[in-house]
Coordinates of C-alpha atoms (C1' of nucleotides) in Angstrom, one line a residue:
Chain A
M194 CA -6.6 140.3 -81.5
A195 CA -8.5 142.2 -78.8
R196 CA -11.5 140.2 -77.4
T197 CA -13.4 143.5 -77.0
P198 CA -16.7 143.0 -78.6
P199 CA -17.9 145.7 -81.0
T200 CA -19.7 147.5 -78.2
K201 CA -19.5 151.2 -77.9
P202 CA -15.9 152.0 -76.9
R203 CA -16.5 153.2 -73.4
K204 CA -14.5 156.2 -73.8
N205 CA -12.4 156.2 -77.0
A206 CA -10.0 154.2 -79.2
L207 CA -9.0 157.0 -81.5
Q208 CA -6.9 155.9 -84.4
A209 CA -7.8 157.9 -87.4
R210 CA -10.3 160.7 -88.2
S211 CA -12.0 160.1 -84.8
R212 CA -9.1 162.0 -83.3
A213 CA -10.0 164.9 -85.5
T214 CA -13.6 164.6 -84.4
V215 CA -12.7 164.7 -80.7
D216 CA -10.5 167.7 -81.3
A217 CA -13.2 169.5 -83.3
L218 CA -15.6 168.9 -80.4
V219 CA -13.3 170.2 -77.7
E220 CA -12.4 173.2 -79.9
A221 CA -16.0 174.0 -80.6
T222 CA -16.8 173.8 -76.9
A223 CA -14.1 176.2 -76.1
R224 CA -15.3 178.6 -78.8
I225 CA -18.9 178.6 -77.7
L226 CA -17.9 179.0 -74.0
T227 CA -15.7 182.0 -74.9
R228 CA -18.2 183.6 -77.3
D229 CA -21.6 182.9 -75.8
G230 CA -21.0 181.5 -72.3
F231 CA -21.9 178.3 -70.6
E232 CA -25.7 178.5 -71.0
K233 CA -25.5 178.6 -74.8
A234 CA -23.2 175.6 -74.9
S235 CA -25.8 172.9 -75.5
T236 CA -24.7 169.6 -76.8
N237 CA -26.6 170.0 -80.0
R238 CA -25.0 173.4 -80.6
I239 CA -21.5 172.1 -79.8
A240 CA -22.0 169.2 -82.3
E241 CA -23.3 171.6 -84.9
V242 CA -20.4 174.1 -84.5
A243 CA -17.9 171.2 -84.6
G244 CA -19.5 170.0 -87.8
V245 CA -20.3 166.7 -86.2
S246 CA -23.5 164.9 -85.2
V247 CA -24.8 164.7 -81.6
G248 CA -24.5 160.9 -81.9
S249 CA -20.8 161.2 -82.6
L250 CA -20.4 163.6 -79.7
Y251 CA -21.8 161.0 -77.3
Q252 CA -19.5 158.3 -78.6
Y253 CA -16.6 160.2 -77.2
F254 CA -18.0 162.2 -74.3
P255 CA -20.4 160.6 -71.9
S256 CA -21.9 164.0 -70.9
K257 CA -21.8 167.7 -71.5
E258 CA -19.7 168.1 -68.4
A259 CA -17.1 165.8 -69.8
L260 CA -16.6 168.1 -72.7
V261 CA -16.2 171.1 -70.5
A262 CA -13.8 169.1 -68.3
A263 CA -11.8 168.4 -71.4
V264 CA -11.5 172.0 -72.3
I265 CA -10.5 172.8 -68.7
E266 CA -7.8 170.2 -68.8
R267 CA -6.5 171.4 -72.1
H268 CA -6.3 175.0 -70.9
N269 CA -4.7 174.0 -67.6
E270 CA -2.1 172.0 -69.3
E271 CA -1.3 174.9 -71.6
I272 CA -0.8 177.3 -68.6
M273 CA 1.1 174.8 -66.5
G274 CA 3.5 174.3 -69.4
I275 CA 4.1 178.0 -69.5
V276 CA 4.6 178.2 -65.8
R277 CA 6.9 175.3 -65.6
T278 CA 9.1 176.6 -68.3
A279 CA 9.2 180.0 -66.7
L280 CA 10.2 178.6 -63.3
A281 CA 12.9 176.5 -64.9
E282 CA 14.4 179.4 -66.7
V283 CA 14.3 181.4 -63.5
A284 CA 15.8 178.9 -61.2
D285 CA 19.2 180.5 -61.1
L286 CA 18.2 184.1 -61.1
P287 CA 18.1 186.3 -58.0
I288 CA 14.8 187.0 -56.5
D289 CA 14.1 190.3 -58.1
K290 CA 14.9 189.1 -61.6
A291 CA 12.9 186.0 -61.0
V292 CA 9.8 187.6 -59.7
R293 CA 9.8 190.1 -62.5
K294 CA 9.9 187.3 -65.1
L295 CA 7.2 185.4 -63.3
V296 CA 4.8 188.3 -63.2
T297 CA 5.4 189.0 -66.8
V298 CA 4.7 185.4 -67.8
A299 CA 1.6 185.3 -65.6
I300 CA 0.1 188.3 -67.3
E301 CA 0.9 186.9 -70.7
A302 CA -0.6 183.5 -69.8
H303 CA -3.8 185.2 -68.8
R304 CA -3.8 187.3 -71.9
I305 CA -3.9 184.3 -74.2
N306 CA -7.7 183.9 -73.8
P307 CA -9.1 186.0 -70.9
K308 CA -12.7 185.2 -71.6
L309 CA -12.2 181.5 -71.7
H310 CA -10.2 181.7 -68.5
R311 CA -13.1 183.5 -66.8
V312 CA -15.8 181.1 -68.0
L313 CA -13.7 178.1 -67.0
A314 CA -13.1 179.5 -63.6
E315 CA -16.8 179.8 -63.2
Q316 CA -17.5 176.3 -64.4
I317 CA -14.9 174.5 -62.4
P318 CA -17.1 173.9 -59.3
R319 CA -19.9 172.6 -61.5
T320 CA -17.8 170.1 -63.4
G321 CA -16.4 168.6 -60.3
Q322 CA -12.9 169.4 -61.6
L323 CA -12.1 171.1 -58.4
K324 CA -9.8 168.3 -57.4
D325 CA -7.7 168.7 -60.6
V326 CA -7.5 172.4 -60.2
E327 CA -6.4 172.0 -56.7
A328 CA -3.7 169.6 -57.9
F329 CA -2.7 172.3 -60.4
N330 CA -2.5 174.9 -57.6
R331 CA -0.5 172.6 -55.4
E332 CA 2.0 172.1 -58.2
I333 CA 2.5 175.8 -58.6
H334 CA 2.8 176.1 -54.9
T335 CA 5.4 173.4 -54.8
L336 CA 7.5 174.8 -57.6
V337 CA 7.5 178.3 -56.1
H338 CA 8.2 176.9 -52.7
T339 CA 11.2 175.0 -54.0
Y340 CA 12.5 178.1 -55.8
L341 CA 12.2 180.2 -52.6
E342 CA 14.0 177.6 -50.6
S343 CA 17.0 177.7 -52.9
R344 CA 17.1 181.5 -52.5
R345 CA 16.6 181.6 -48.8
K346 CA 19.9 183.5 -48.2
E347 CA 18.5 186.5 -50.0
M348 CA 15.4 186.5 -47.8
R349 CA 14.5 187.5 -44.3
K350 CA 13.7 184.8 -41.8
I351 CA 10.2 183.7 -42.8
D352 CA 7.8 180.7 -42.9
L353 CA 8.2 179.5 -46.5
D354 CA 4.8 178.0 -46.8
V355 CA 3.1 181.2 -45.7
A356 CA 5.4 183.2 -47.9
T357 CA 4.6 181.1 -50.9
F358 CA 0.9 181.4 -50.3
I359 CA 1.1 185.2 -50.0
C360 CA 3.3 185.6 -53.1
V361 CA 1.3 183.3 -55.3
S362 CA -1.9 184.9 -54.2
A363 CA -0.7 188.4 -54.8
I364 CA 0.7 187.7 -58.2
E365 CA -2.4 185.8 -59.2
A366 CA -4.6 188.5 -58.0
V367 CA -2.9 191.4 -59.8
T368 CA -2.8 189.4 -63.1
H369 CA -6.4 188.3 -62.7
N370 CA -7.7 191.8 -62.0
T371 CA -5.5 193.3 -64.6
V372 CA -6.7 191.1 -67.4
L373 CA -10.3 190.5 -66.4
H374 CA -11.5 193.6 -64.7
G375 CA -9.3 196.0 -66.6
A376 CA -10.7 194.6 -69.9
E377 CA -8.5 194.7 -72.9
M378 CA -7.6 198.4 -72.8
L379 CA -4.1 197.6 -71.5
S380 CA -1.4 199.8 -72.9
E381 CA 2.0 198.1 -73.0
K382 CA 3.2 200.9 -70.8
M383 CA 0.5 200.1 -68.2
V384 CA 1.5 196.4 -68.3
R385 CA 5.1 197.4 -67.7
T386 CA 4.2 199.6 -64.7
L387 CA 2.1 196.8 -63.2
V388 CA 4.9 194.3 -63.6
E389 CA 7.3 196.7 -62.0
E390 CA 5.0 197.4 -59.1
T391 CA 4.0 193.9 -58.5
T392 CA 7.6 192.9 -58.5
R393 CA 8.3 195.6 -55.9
L394 CA 5.4 194.3 -53.8
V395 CA 6.6 190.8 -53.7
V396 CA 10.3 191.4 -53.5
G397 CA 9.9 194.0 -50.8
Y398 CA 7.9 191.4 -48.8
L399 CA 10.4 188.6 -49.1
R400 CA 13.3 190.5 -47.8
Chain B
M184 CA -57.0 207.3 -54.9
A185 CA -54.5 205.9 -57.2
R186 CA -55.7 205.4 -60.7
T187 CA -53.7 202.3 -61.0
P188 CA -56.1 199.5 -62.0
P189 CA -55.9 196.3 -60.1
T190 CA -53.3 195.0 -62.5
K191 CA -50.4 193.0 -61.3
P192 CA -48.1 195.4 -59.5
R193 CA -45.2 195.4 -61.9
K194 CA -42.7 195.0 -59.2
N195 CA -44.1 195.4 -55.7
A196 CA -46.2 197.4 -53.4
L197 CA -45.3 195.6 -50.2
Q198 CA -47.2 196.7 -47.2
A199 CA -47.9 193.7 -45.0
R200 CA -47.1 190.0 -45.2
S201 CA -46.0 190.4 -48.8
R202 CA -42.8 191.8 -47.4
A203 CA -42.3 188.6 -45.5
T204 CA -43.0 186.6 -48.7
V205 CA -40.3 188.6 -50.6
D206 CA -37.9 188.1 -47.7
A207 CA -38.6 184.4 -47.6
L208 CA -38.0 184.1 -51.4
V209 CA -34.7 185.9 -51.3
E210 CA -33.6 183.9 -48.2
A211 CA -34.6 180.6 -49.9
T212 CA -32.7 181.5 -53.0
A213 CA -29.6 182.3 -50.9
R214 CA -29.9 179.0 -49.1
I215 CA -30.3 176.9 -52.2
L216 CA -27.5 178.7 -53.9
T217 CA -25.2 178.0 -50.9
R218 CA -26.2 174.5 -50.3
D219 CA -26.9 173.1 -53.8
G220 CA -25.5 175.6 -56.3
F221 CA -27.0 177.5 -59.1
E222 CA -28.4 174.6 -61.2
K223 CA -30.5 173.4 -58.4
A224 CA -32.1 176.8 -57.9
S225 CA -35.2 176.3 -60.0
T226 CA -38.0 178.7 -59.5
N227 CA -40.3 175.9 -58.4
R228 CA -37.8 174.8 -55.8
I229 CA -37.2 178.2 -54.6
A230 CA -40.9 178.8 -54.1
E231 CA -41.2 175.4 -52.3
V232 CA -38.3 176.1 -49.9
A233 CA -39.7 179.6 -49.3
G234 CA -43.0 178.0 -48.4
V235 CA -44.7 180.0 -51.2
S236 CA -46.2 179.2 -54.5
V237 CA -44.6 179.9 -57.9
G238 CA -47.4 182.2 -58.7
S239 CA -46.5 184.4 -55.7
L240 CA -42.9 184.3 -56.7
Y241 CA -43.7 185.8 -60.0
Q242 CA -45.7 188.5 -58.5
Y243 CA -42.6 190.0 -57.0
F244 CA -39.8 188.8 -59.2
P245 CA -40.1 189.0 -63.0
S246 CA -37.5 186.2 -63.5
K247 CA -35.2 183.9 -61.9
E248 CA -32.3 186.2 -62.6
A249 CA -34.1 188.9 -60.6
L250 CA -34.1 186.7 -57.6
V251 CA -30.4 186.0 -57.9
A252 CA -29.8 189.7 -58.4
A253 CA -31.6 190.5 -55.2
V254 CA -29.4 188.1 -53.3
I255 CA -26.3 189.6 -54.8
E256 CA -27.5 193.1 -53.9
R257 CA -28.3 192.1 -50.3
H258 CA -24.9 190.4 -49.9
N259 CA -23.0 193.3 -51.5
E260 CA -24.8 195.8 -49.3
E261 CA -23.9 193.8 -46.2
I262 CA -20.2 193.7 -47.2
M263 CA -20.1 197.4 -48.2
G264 CA -21.5 198.3 -44.8
I265 CA -18.7 196.5 -43.1
V266 CA -16.0 198.0 -45.4
R267 CA -17.4 201.5 -45.0
T268 CA -17.5 201.3 -41.3
A269 CA -14.0 199.9 -41.1
L270 CA -12.6 202.5 -43.3
A271 CA -14.2 205.2 -41.3
E272 CA -12.8 203.8 -38.1
V273 CA -9.4 203.7 -39.6
A274 CA -9.3 207.1 -41.2
D275 CA -7.0 208.6 -38.5
L276 CA -4.7 205.7 -38.0
P277 CA -1.2 205.4 -39.4
I278 CA -0.8 203.1 -42.4
D279 CA 0.3 200.0 -40.5
K280 CA -2.5 200.0 -38.0
A281 CA -5.0 200.8 -40.7
V282 CA -3.9 198.1 -43.0
R283 CA -3.9 195.5 -40.3
K284 CA -7.5 196.5 -39.3
L285 CA -8.6 196.4 -43.0
V286 CA -7.2 192.9 -43.6
T287 CA -8.8 191.6 -40.5
V288 CA -12.2 193.0 -41.5
A289 CA -11.8 191.7 -45.0
I290 CA -11.2 188.2 -43.8
E291 CA -14.1 188.4 -41.4
A292 CA -16.4 189.7 -44.1
H293 CA -15.5 186.7 -46.3
R294 CA -16.1 184.3 -43.4
I295 CA -19.7 185.3 -43.0
N296 CA -20.8 183.0 -45.8
P297 CA -17.9 181.8 -48.0
K298 CA -20.0 179.5 -50.1
L299 CA -22.5 182.1 -51.0
H300 CA -19.7 184.5 -51.8
R301 CA -18.3 182.0 -54.2
V302 CA -21.5 181.1 -55.9
L303 CA -22.5 184.7 -56.3
A304 CA -19.1 185.6 -57.8
E305 CA -19.8 182.9 -60.3
Q306 CA -23.2 184.1 -61.2
I307 CA -22.5 187.8 -61.5
P308 CA -21.7 187.7 -65.2
R309 CA -24.9 185.8 -65.9
T310 CA -27.2 188.1 -64.1
G311 CA -26.0 191.2 -65.8
Q312 CA -25.1 192.6 -62.4
L313 CA -21.6 193.3 -63.6
K314 CA -22.2 197.0 -63.6
D315 CA -23.4 197.0 -60.0
V316 CA -20.4 195.0 -58.9
E317 CA -18.1 197.3 -60.7
A318 CA -19.7 200.3 -58.9
F319 CA -19.1 198.4 -55.7
N320 CA -15.5 197.9 -56.6
R321 CA -15.1 201.5 -57.6
E322 CA -16.4 202.6 -54.3
I323 CA -13.9 200.6 -52.5
H324 CA -11.2 201.8 -54.8
T325 CA -12.3 205.4 -54.1
L326 CA -12.4 205.0 -50.3
V327 CA -9.0 203.4 -50.2
H328 CA -7.6 206.0 -52.6
T329 CA -8.9 208.8 -50.3
Y330 CA -7.4 207.2 -47.3
L331 CA -4.0 206.7 -48.9
E332 CA -4.0 210.3 -50.1
S333 CA -4.5 211.5 -46.5
R334 CA -1.5 209.5 -45.5
R335 CA 0.8 210.4 -48.3
K336 CA 3.5 211.7 -46.1
E337 CA 4.1 208.2 -44.6
M338 CA 4.6 206.8 -48.1
R339 CA 7.2 206.8 -50.8
K340 CA 6.6 208.7 -54.0
I341 CA 4.1 206.6 -55.9
D342 CA 1.2 206.8 -58.3
L343 CA -1.8 206.5 -56.0
D344 CA -4.1 204.9 -58.5
V345 CA -1.7 202.1 -59.2
A346 CA -0.9 201.7 -55.5
T347 CA -4.6 201.5 -54.7
F348 CA -5.1 198.9 -57.4
I349 CA -2.2 196.8 -56.1
C350 CA -3.2 197.0 -52.5
V351 CA -6.8 196.2 -53.0
S352 CA -6.0 193.3 -55.3
A353 CA -3.5 191.9 -52.9
I354 CA -5.7 192.1 -49.8
E355 CA -8.7 190.8 -51.8
A356 CA -6.7 187.8 -53.1
V357 CA -5.3 186.7 -49.8
T358 CA -8.7 186.9 -48.1
H359 CA -10.3 185.1 -51.0
N360 CA -7.8 182.3 -51.1
T361 CA -7.7 182.1 -47.4
V362 CA -11.4 181.6 -47.0
L363 CA -12.3 179.8 -50.2
H364 CA -9.3 177.5 -51.0
G365 CA -8.2 177.0 -47.4
A366 CA -11.7 175.7 -46.6
E367 CA -12.8 176.2 -43.0
M368 CA -9.9 174.6 -41.3
L369 CA -8.5 178.0 -40.2
S370 CA -7.1 178.1 -36.8
E371 CA -7.3 181.5 -35.1
K372 CA -3.5 181.4 -35.0
M373 CA -3.3 180.9 -38.8
V374 CA -5.6 183.8 -39.4
R375 CA -3.5 186.1 -37.2
T376 CA -0.3 185.0 -39.0
L377 CA -2.0 185.8 -42.4
V378 CA -3.2 189.1 -41.2
E379 CA 0.3 189.9 -40.0
E380 CA 2.0 188.8 -43.2
T381 CA -0.5 190.6 -45.5
T382 CA -0.1 193.7 -43.5
R383 CA 3.7 193.4 -43.9
L384 CA 3.2 192.8 -47.7
V385 CA 1.1 195.9 -48.2
V386 CA 2.8 198.3 -45.7
G387 CA 6.3 197.3 -47.1
Y388 CA 5.1 198.1 -50.5
L389 CA 3.7 201.5 -49.7
R390 CA 6.8 202.9 -48.1
Chain C
dA94 C1' -14.4 141.7 -103.5
dT95 C1' -16.3 141.0 -99.5
dA96 C1' -16.9 140.8 -94.6
dT97 C1' -16.3 143.1 -90.3
dA98 C1' -15.4 146.6 -87.4
dA99 C1' -15.1 151.7 -86.8
dT100 C1' -17.1 155.9 -87.2
dG101 C1' -20.8 159.0 -88.2
dC102 C1' -25.6 160.4 -88.5
dG103 C1' -29.9 162.9 -86.8
dA104 C1' -34.9 162.3 -85.8
dG105 C1' -37.0 162.0 -81.7
dC106 C1' -37.8 160.6 -76.6
dA107 C1' -38.0 161.9 -71.9
dT108 C1' -37.6 165.4 -68.8
dA109 C1' -37.1 169.5 -66.4
dC110 C1' -37.5 174.2 -66.3
dG111 C1' -39.3 179.0 -66.6
dC112 C1' -43.4 181.0 -66.4
dT113 C1' -48.9 182.1 -67.0
dC114 C1' -53.6 182.3 -65.7
dG115 C1' -57.8 181.6 -63.6
dC116 C1' -59.2 181.0 -59.2
dT117 C1' -59.3 181.2 -53.8
dT118 C1' -58.1 183.3 -49.5
dT119 C1' -56.8 187.2 -46.7
dT120 C1' -56.7 192.0 -45.5
dC121 C1' -58.4 196.5 -45.4
dC122 C1' -61.6 200.1 -44.6
dA123 C1' -66.0 202.8 -45.4
Chain D
dT171 C1' -70.4 193.9 -42.3
dG172 C1' -69.7 193.8 -47.1
dG173 C1' -67.2 194.5 -50.9
dA174 C1' -63.0 195.5 -53.3
dA175 C1' -58.2 195.2 -53.6
dA176 C1' -54.0 192.6 -52.3
dA177 C1' -51.8 188.5 -51.8
dG178 C1' -51.5 183.7 -52.6
dC179 C1' -52.2 179.5 -55.0
dG180 C1' -50.7 175.5 -58.2
dA181 C1' -52.0 172.7 -62.4
dG182 C1' -50.2 172.9 -66.6
dC183 C1' -48.3 175.1 -71.2
dG184 C1' -44.5 175.7 -74.2
dT185 C1' -40.0 175.0 -74.9
dA186 C1' -35.3 173.7 -74.8
dT187 C1' -32.0 170.4 -73.5
dG188 C1' -29.4 166.2 -72.6
dC189 C1' -29.1 162.1 -74.6
dT190 C1' -30.5 157.3 -77.2
dC191 C1' -30.9 154.2 -80.9
dG192 C1' -31.3 152.2 -85.3
dC193 C1' -29.3 152.8 -89.4
dA194 C1' -25.9 154.7 -93.1
dT195 C1' -21.2 155.5 -94.5
dT196 C1' -16.3 154.7 -94.4
dA197 C1' -12.0 152.2 -93.3
dT198 C1' -9.5 147.8 -92.8
dA199 C1' -8.1 143.2 -93.6
dT200 C1' -8.1 139.0 -96.0

DNA sequence: ATATAATGCGAGCATACGCTCGCTTTTCCA
DNA sequence: TGGAAAAGCGAGCGTATGCTCGCATTATAT
C-alpha cells in the first residue's frame, strides 16, 4: 500500500471520474481561448464552463498557466502526429510529390482550429513553454532533414541544414498566412493553387 | 480665442514639455514591453518608468491599450519607412538584384528590435490594431505587386497576386525565423548565406 | 455497514490593476 | 506682474482575478 498520506496529490492520481474532470477543464480552456481570447480565460470562468468548481480545478492544475500549457501540449501533440504520419508516408516519394503532400497536410493541420492556433502562438512566450515548442520545431527540422538527405541525388549541391531551414520556414509561412490572414474565405480552388505554387517554390529551390 | 472650456483635452494639445511627456510614456511602454513583456506593463509602472505620474499618463492616453497602440504605430511607421525606401531604390534593378536587396533590408529591419517586434506581434489582436496592420500589409503587397508588374518580362507566366503573396510570405518567414528563433547568435557570414539562399528561393520561383 | 480515502465544492481572502479627481506647480502672455 | 490655462501629481476607489481552505459528497475496501 502506498505510504502517501492523504495530502493533496501534488499533481494528479487520476483513476476514475477525475480523468473526466481534467479533460473537461482542458477542453473548456481551449474553448474559451478560441472563442474569447486569453484575457477572458479566468480560472473561475474556466471552471464554470467545464462544469466544475474552482477548487477542483486547483486540485489538478497548480496555476492558470498550467492549464494553458496543457492545451498547448495537446494541440502540439495532435499536429506532430499529423506531421510524423505525413513524413512517414512520404519517405519513398520523389521530392516534388513529397513536397506537395507536405504542403497539403500543413494547410490541413492549420485548418483544424486556426483561432486556437493563433491564440496559442501568442501565449507560448507567456507560459514558458518556449522550450517545448522549440523541441517541437527541432523534431520537424530533423525529420525534414533526414528526408532531404535520403533524396540528395535529386538535389543540387547544397547545405542541408540551411535548405531545411529555408524550406520549413517557407512552407510554414505560406500555410500560416493562408489560414490566419486569409481568414476562412478559402475556396478549394485557391487552396489547390497555393499548394501548387508553394510546391513549385520549394522544389525549384532544392534543385 | 477658442471656445473650448478648460476641460481635459480629450486627446492632446501638445505644445511644450507635454510633448516630451508623451514621448517618455511611449518610450517607457516600449522598454517595458521589450524587457518584461505585456503583463508587466501596468499603467502605474509605465508612468513610473517614464518619470511621470499616472494622472499625466491619463491626460494623453485614454487607456492602456492606447499606449500599446501608439508603440505599434511608431514601430510600424519606422519599418514602413525602411521598406518604402528600399523598394524605391530597387525599382530599376533586375529581379535578382532587387530581391537580394529586399531580403537584406528585411533582415536588418527585424534586427532593430527583435524582442519588441515579437511582443507587438502578440499584442496586435488585443489592441484592435489589426486593421492598421492589415493596411500595412496591403501597402507592402501593393508595392511589391507594382514592382513585379514592371519586371514581368523577366518572369514566367504567373498570377501576380499569388506570386506576390508567396514571395512576401517567404521573405517574411525567413527573416522572422532568422531573427526570432535563431536568437542573436547570427554571424555575418550566416546572414549572408541566408540572404543568398532566400534570394535563390524567390528568384528561382519567379522565373 | 462502516471506515477511509478520493474527489468535488464555492464563499471569500489577498492582491494588483486600471483609472479618477481634487489639488499643486509651471508656463504663457496681456 | 498677475492671473488664467496647461501640465503634472499621486492617494485611493472599485473591481476583477488567482487562489485557499474547510467542509460535503462519492467511491472503495473490508
